[in-house]
Short mmCIF file of C-alpha atoms in Angstrom, two decimals:
data_model
loop_
_atom_site.label_atom_id
_atom_site.label_comp_id
_atom_site.label_asym_id
_atom_site.label_seq_id
_atom_site.Cartn_x
_atom_site.Cartn_y
_atom_site.Cartn_z
CA UNK A 1 -2.55 15.97 -0.77
CA UNK A 2 -3.71 17.00 -4.25
CA UNK A 3 -2.61 15.13 -7.35
CA UNK A 4 -0.57 18.21 -8.31
CA UNK A 5 1.23 18.13 -4.96
CA UNK A 6 1.87 14.40 -5.37
CA UNK A 7 3.32 14.95 -8.85
CA UNK A 8 5.50 17.82 -7.58
CA UNK A 9 6.80 15.64 -4.76
CA UNK A 10 7.65 12.78 -7.12
CA UNK A 11 9.41 15.15 -9.51
CA UNK A 12 11.40 16.63 -6.64
CA UNK A 13 12.45 13.16 -5.49
CA UNK A 14 13.59 12.14 -8.98
CA UNK A 15 15.61 15.33 -9.48
CA UNK A 16 17.05 15.66 -5.99
CA UNK A 17 20.83 15.60 -6.40
CA UNK A 18 22.42 12.70 -4.58
CA UNK A 19 19.12 10.96 -3.75
CA UNK A 20 19.79 7.32 -2.95
CA UNK A 21 18.50 4.39 -0.94
CA UNK A 22 17.85 5.36 2.67
CA UNK A 23 19.71 3.37 5.32
CA UNK A 24 18.52 3.40 8.91
CA UNK A 25 20.25 0.43 10.52
CA UNK A 26 22.08 2.77 12.88
CA UNK A 27 18.76 3.98 14.26
CA UNK A 28 16.96 0.62 14.10
CA UNK A 29 13.61 2.29 14.72
CA UNK A 30 10.68 2.90 12.42
CA UNK A 31 10.60 6.53 13.52
CA UNK A 32 14.07 7.05 12.04
CA UNK A 33 13.06 5.57 8.71
CA UNK A 34 9.87 7.62 8.55
CA UNK A 35 11.79 10.78 9.45
CA UNK A 36 14.13 10.21 6.50
CA UNK A 37 11.19 9.45 4.20
CA UNK A 38 9.65 12.74 5.33
CA UNK A 39 12.87 14.64 4.62
CA UNK A 40 12.94 13.04 1.15
CA UNK A 41 9.31 14.10 0.47
CA UNK A 42 7.85 10.60 0.29
CA UNK A 43 5.85 11.20 3.49
CA UNK A 44 3.93 14.47 3.27
CA UNK A 45 1.22 14.31 5.93
CA UNK A 46 1.16 13.71 9.68
CA UNK A 47 -1.49 10.99 9.42
CA UNK A 48 0.73 8.96 7.09
CA UNK A 49 3.77 9.54 9.27
CA UNK A 50 1.99 8.37 12.41
CA UNK A 51 0.42 5.37 10.63
CA UNK A 52 3.81 4.16 9.40
CA UNK A 53 5.44 4.70 12.78
CA UNK A 54 2.73 2.73 14.59
CA UNK A 55 3.22 -0.44 12.51
CA UNK A 56 6.75 -1.71 13.06
CA UNK A 57 8.25 -3.20 9.88
CA UNK A 58 10.41 -5.65 11.84
CA UNK A 59 7.32 -7.81 12.46
CA UNK A 60 6.81 -8.35 8.73
CA UNK A 61 10.24 -9.58 7.60
CA UNK A 62 12.12 -12.76 8.38
CA UNK A 63 14.32 -13.02 11.45
CA UNK A 64 17.31 -13.26 9.13
CA UNK A 65 16.45 -9.86 7.65
CA UNK A 66 15.50 -8.12 10.91
CA UNK A 67 18.62 -5.95 10.79
CA UNK A 68 17.56 -4.72 7.35
CA UNK A 69 13.94 -3.98 8.29
CA UNK A 70 14.55 -0.23 8.46
CA UNK A 71 16.44 0.14 5.21
CA UNK A 72 14.41 1.67 2.40
CA UNK A 73 14.62 -1.41 0.21
CA UNK A 74 12.47 -4.42 -0.71
CA UNK A 75 13.16 -7.64 1.16
CA UNK A 76 12.29 -11.30 0.43
CA UNK A 77 9.45 -12.74 2.51
CA UNK A 78 9.50 -16.28 1.12
CA UNK A 79 7.46 -18.10 -1.54
CA UNK A 80 9.09 -16.01 -4.28
CA UNK A 81 7.64 -12.76 -2.94
CA UNK A 82 8.95 -9.56 -1.41
CA UNK A 83 7.87 -6.78 0.91
CA UNK A 84 8.09 -3.51 -1.01
CA UNK A 85 10.48 -0.72 -0.11
CA UNK A 86 9.06 1.67 2.51
CA UNK A 87 9.04 4.66 0.13
CA UNK A 88 6.59 2.75 -2.08
CA UNK A 89 4.42 2.04 0.98
CA UNK A 90 4.55 5.74 1.81
CA UNK A 91 3.35 6.58 -1.70
CA UNK A 92 0.42 4.15 -1.36
CA UNK A 93 -0.54 5.61 2.02
CA UNK A 94 -0.35 9.19 0.75
CA UNK A 95 -2.61 8.37 -2.21
CA UNK A 96 -5.00 6.49 0.09
CA UNK A 97 -5.08 9.45 2.48
CA UNK A 98 -5.92 11.91 -0.30
CA UNK A 99 -8.60 9.59 -1.68
CA UNK A 100 -10.23 9.00 1.72
CA UNK A 101 -10.14 12.69 2.64
CA UNK A 102 -11.94 13.54 -0.58
CA UNK A 103 -14.36 10.63 -0.72
CA UNK A 104 -15.52 10.59 2.89
CA UNK A 105 -16.36 14.32 2.83
CA UNK A 106 -18.18 14.28 -0.53
CA UNK A 107 -21.89 15.24 -0.20
CA UNK A 108 -22.66 12.67 -2.92
CA UNK A 109 -21.20 9.77 -0.95
CA UNK A 110 -23.58 7.41 0.88
CA UNK A 111 -23.11 7.33 4.66
CA UNK A 112 -21.21 4.05 4.84
CA UNK A 113 -17.89 2.84 6.21
CA UNK A 114 -14.75 3.33 4.16
CA UNK A 115 -13.30 0.21 2.51
CA UNK A 116 -9.71 -0.42 1.38
CA UNK A 117 -8.53 -3.47 -0.57
CA UNK A 118 -4.88 -4.54 -0.46
CA UNK A 119 -4.21 -6.98 -3.30
CA UNK A 120 -1.13 -9.15 -2.86
CA UNK A 121 -0.99 -8.29 0.83
CA UNK A 122 2.12 -10.42 1.35
CA UNK A 123 3.40 -10.40 4.91
CA UNK A 124 0.71 -7.90 5.96
CA UNK A 125 2.62 -4.67 6.63
CA UNK A 126 0.73 -2.33 4.32
CA UNK A 127 -2.61 -3.88 5.27
CA UNK A 128 -1.89 -2.97 8.89
CA UNK A 129 -0.65 0.49 7.91
CA UNK A 130 -3.88 1.17 5.99
CA UNK A 131 -5.86 0.30 9.13
CA UNK A 132 -3.63 2.62 11.16
CA UNK A 133 -4.25 5.38 8.58
CA UNK A 134 -8.02 5.03 9.00
CA UNK A 135 -7.55 5.41 12.75
CA UNK A 136 -5.33 8.48 12.34
CA UNK A 137 -7.94 10.06 10.04
CA UNK A 138 -10.74 9.21 12.47
CA UNK A 139 -12.57 7.28 9.76
CA UNK A 140 -14.57 4.16 10.49
CA UNK A 141 -13.66 1.52 7.96
CA UNK A 142 -12.34 -1.87 6.97
CA UNK A 143 -9.16 -3.09 5.28
CA UNK A 144 -9.27 -6.33 3.31
CA UNK A 145 -6.03 -8.06 2.32
CA UNK A 146 -6.03 -10.78 -0.31
CA UNK A 147 -2.98 -12.97 -0.80
CA UNK A 148 -2.81 -15.88 -3.25
CA UNK A 149 -0.21 -17.85 -1.25
CA UNK A 150 -1.96 -19.50 1.71
CA UNK A 151 1.16 -19.97 3.90
CA UNK A 152 1.95 -16.29 3.44
CA UNK A 153 -1.65 -15.26 4.14
CA UNK A 154 -1.61 -17.31 7.35
CA UNK A 155 1.76 -15.87 8.36
CA UNK A 156 0.54 -12.32 7.74
CA UNK A 157 -2.23 -12.78 10.33
CA UNK A 158 0.37 -13.82 12.88
CA UNK A 159 2.56 -10.88 11.88
CA UNK A 160 -0.31 -8.44 12.31
CA UNK A 161 -1.18 -9.87 15.72
CA UNK A 162 2.46 -9.56 16.82
CA UNK A 163 2.45 -5.95 15.60
CA UNK A 164 -0.48 -5.06 17.85
CA UNK A 165 -3.35 -5.53 15.39
CA UNK A 166 -4.96 -8.60 17.03
CA UNK A 167 -8.06 -6.67 18.13
CA UNK A 168 -8.55 -5.30 14.61
CA UNK A 169 -8.38 -8.84 13.21
CA UNK A 170 -10.93 -10.07 15.75
CA UNK A 171 -13.33 -7.21 15.03
CA UNK A 172 -13.11 -7.58 11.25
CA UNK A 173 -11.60 -4.11 10.78
CA UNK A 174 -8.73 -6.05 9.17
CA UNK A 175 -9.35 -9.30 7.32
CA UNK A 176 -6.97 -11.48 5.30
CA UNK A 177 -8.15 -13.96 2.67
CA UNK A 178 -6.33 -16.42 0.45
CA UNK A 179 -7.72 -15.34 -2.90
CA UNK A 180 -6.63 -14.52 -6.43
CA UNK A 181 -6.95 -10.93 -7.58
CA UNK A 182 -8.64 -12.08 -10.79
CA UNK A 183 -11.42 -14.07 -9.12
CA UNK A 184 -12.01 -11.94 -6.02
CA UNK A 185 -15.55 -10.66 -5.50
CA UNK A 186 -17.01 -8.56 -2.71
CA UNK A 187 -20.35 -7.33 -1.43
CA UNK A 188 -18.69 -3.96 -0.83
CA UNK A 189 -17.34 -1.32 -3.18
CA UNK A 190 -13.93 0.04 -2.27
CA UNK A 191 -12.76 3.62 -1.88
CA UNK A 192 -9.15 2.65 -2.53
CA UNK A 193 -7.45 -0.44 -3.94
CA UNK A 194 -3.72 -1.06 -3.80
CA UNK A 195 -2.11 -3.81 -5.87
CA UNK A 196 1.33 -5.04 -4.79
CA UNK A 197 2.18 -6.93 -7.99
CA UNK A 198 2.54 -6.02 -11.65
CA UNK A 199 -0.27 -6.49 -14.18
CA UNK A 200 0.31 -6.57 -17.93
CA UNK A 201 -2.85 -4.51 -18.35
CA UNK A 202 -5.50 -2.90 -16.16
CA UNK A 203 -7.54 -5.65 -14.38
CA UNK A 204 -11.13 -4.75 -15.20
CA UNK A 205 -12.55 -6.81 -12.34
CA UNK A 206 -10.68 -4.60 -9.86
CA UNK A 207 -11.97 -1.45 -11.55
CA UNK A 208 -15.45 -2.92 -11.09
CA UNK A 209 -14.84 -3.13 -7.34
CA UNK A 210 -14.22 0.62 -7.05
CA UNK A 211 -16.79 3.02 -5.71
CA UNK A 212 -17.56 5.94 -8.04
CA UNK A 213 -14.70 8.37 -7.38
CA UNK A 214 -12.54 5.60 -5.96
CA UNK A 215 -8.92 5.03 -6.89
CA UNK A 216 -6.72 2.08 -7.77
CA UNK A 217 -2.92 2.20 -7.43
CA UNK A 218 -0.99 -0.52 -9.23
CA UNK A 219 2.07 -1.20 -11.41
CA UNK A 220 1.17 -1.77 -15.08
CA UNK A 221 3.59 -3.11 -17.66
CA UNK A 222 5.63 -6.15 -18.67
CA UNK A 223 5.92 -8.43 -15.65
CA UNK A 224 8.52 -10.82 -16.98
CA UNK A 225 11.85 -11.05 -15.15
CA UNK A 226 13.63 -7.72 -15.31
CA UNK A 227 10.58 -5.91 -16.67
CA UNK A 228 9.94 -2.29 -15.70
CA UNK A 229 6.41 -1.12 -14.96
CA UNK A 230 4.69 2.22 -14.45
CA UNK A 231 3.13 2.79 -11.04
CA UNK A 232 -0.28 3.97 -12.20
CA UNK A 233 -3.08 5.85 -10.45
CA UNK A 234 -6.50 4.89 -11.79
CA UNK A 235 -9.52 7.06 -10.92
CA UNK A 236 -13.04 5.81 -11.61
CA UNK A 237 -15.64 8.41 -12.59
CA UNK A 238 -18.95 6.88 -13.58
CA UNK A 239 -18.35 4.53 -16.50
CA UNK A 240 -14.96 6.03 -17.40
CA UNK A 241 -11.50 5.74 -15.88
CA UNK A 242 -8.51 8.06 -15.89
CA UNK A 243 -5.02 6.51 -15.74
CA UNK A 244 -2.03 8.59 -14.66
CA UNK A 245 1.54 7.25 -14.57
CA UNK A 246 3.52 8.22 -11.46
CA UNK A 247 6.94 6.56 -11.53
CA UNK A 248 8.80 3.52 -12.82
CA UNK A 249 8.99 0.44 -10.59
CA UNK A 250 9.87 -3.25 -10.68
CA UNK A 251 7.38 -5.69 -9.15
CA UNK A 252 6.78 -9.43 -9.13
CA UNK A 253 3.97 -10.46 -11.52
CA UNK A 254 0.28 -10.53 -10.58
CA UNK A 255 -0.77 -14.13 -11.21
CA UNK A 256 -4.20 -15.71 -11.37
CA UNK A 257 -4.15 -18.88 -9.32
CA UNK A 258 -4.37 -19.09 -5.52
CA UNK A 259 -1.97 -21.52 -3.85
#
């Protein structure tokens, strides 16, 4: 998906008469939710559709919210945090797909595995979906989730195992760490970084973790209660970065300390 196609899709979604939150409780299957996201132009490619369908969202919400797992809405996951609405996950996966398709075929890229970083990985859903996307694209790679809340990081490993990702955890294709976004360091540069919390300004340490040509997707803006942020696509080219606003969102704040 090109950036132009992404922008067209977002514009179509905003302007679509009668567009509203998608409800799929009557279907109670991930396939039904993904089908509706496809019809609403959030899911554009087969690899993203199959990745989302293969990771069942019910494993990543509380038992009390299981009946709401297939609504297109954010849900609380404890410790003051939420799992994002599925259409936002679809956006992240579409941007990751485009980035990986471009980066892994570039003649200038070293022959190395692809790396994805999921900052604020929460209950683990999107981390697992990124790993499923790599599989669907036939790309060898690794997905790293960092979550500042240790109980949530521990729970996300259990969630991923219950969702069928135990072998990926054992092999290191998926790894979860209790770390702060602001202090995280890595021996690897990342092709794509997703941030699931709002930053007041662009975190320069995360930009420094991007491979040349890599992309960072995150909400930027006031992260006080009720604040509205811009979901921003950051592309690193050499020593410069390009920032493009995609749509308005509301996210919990990105905080520094690990719990």
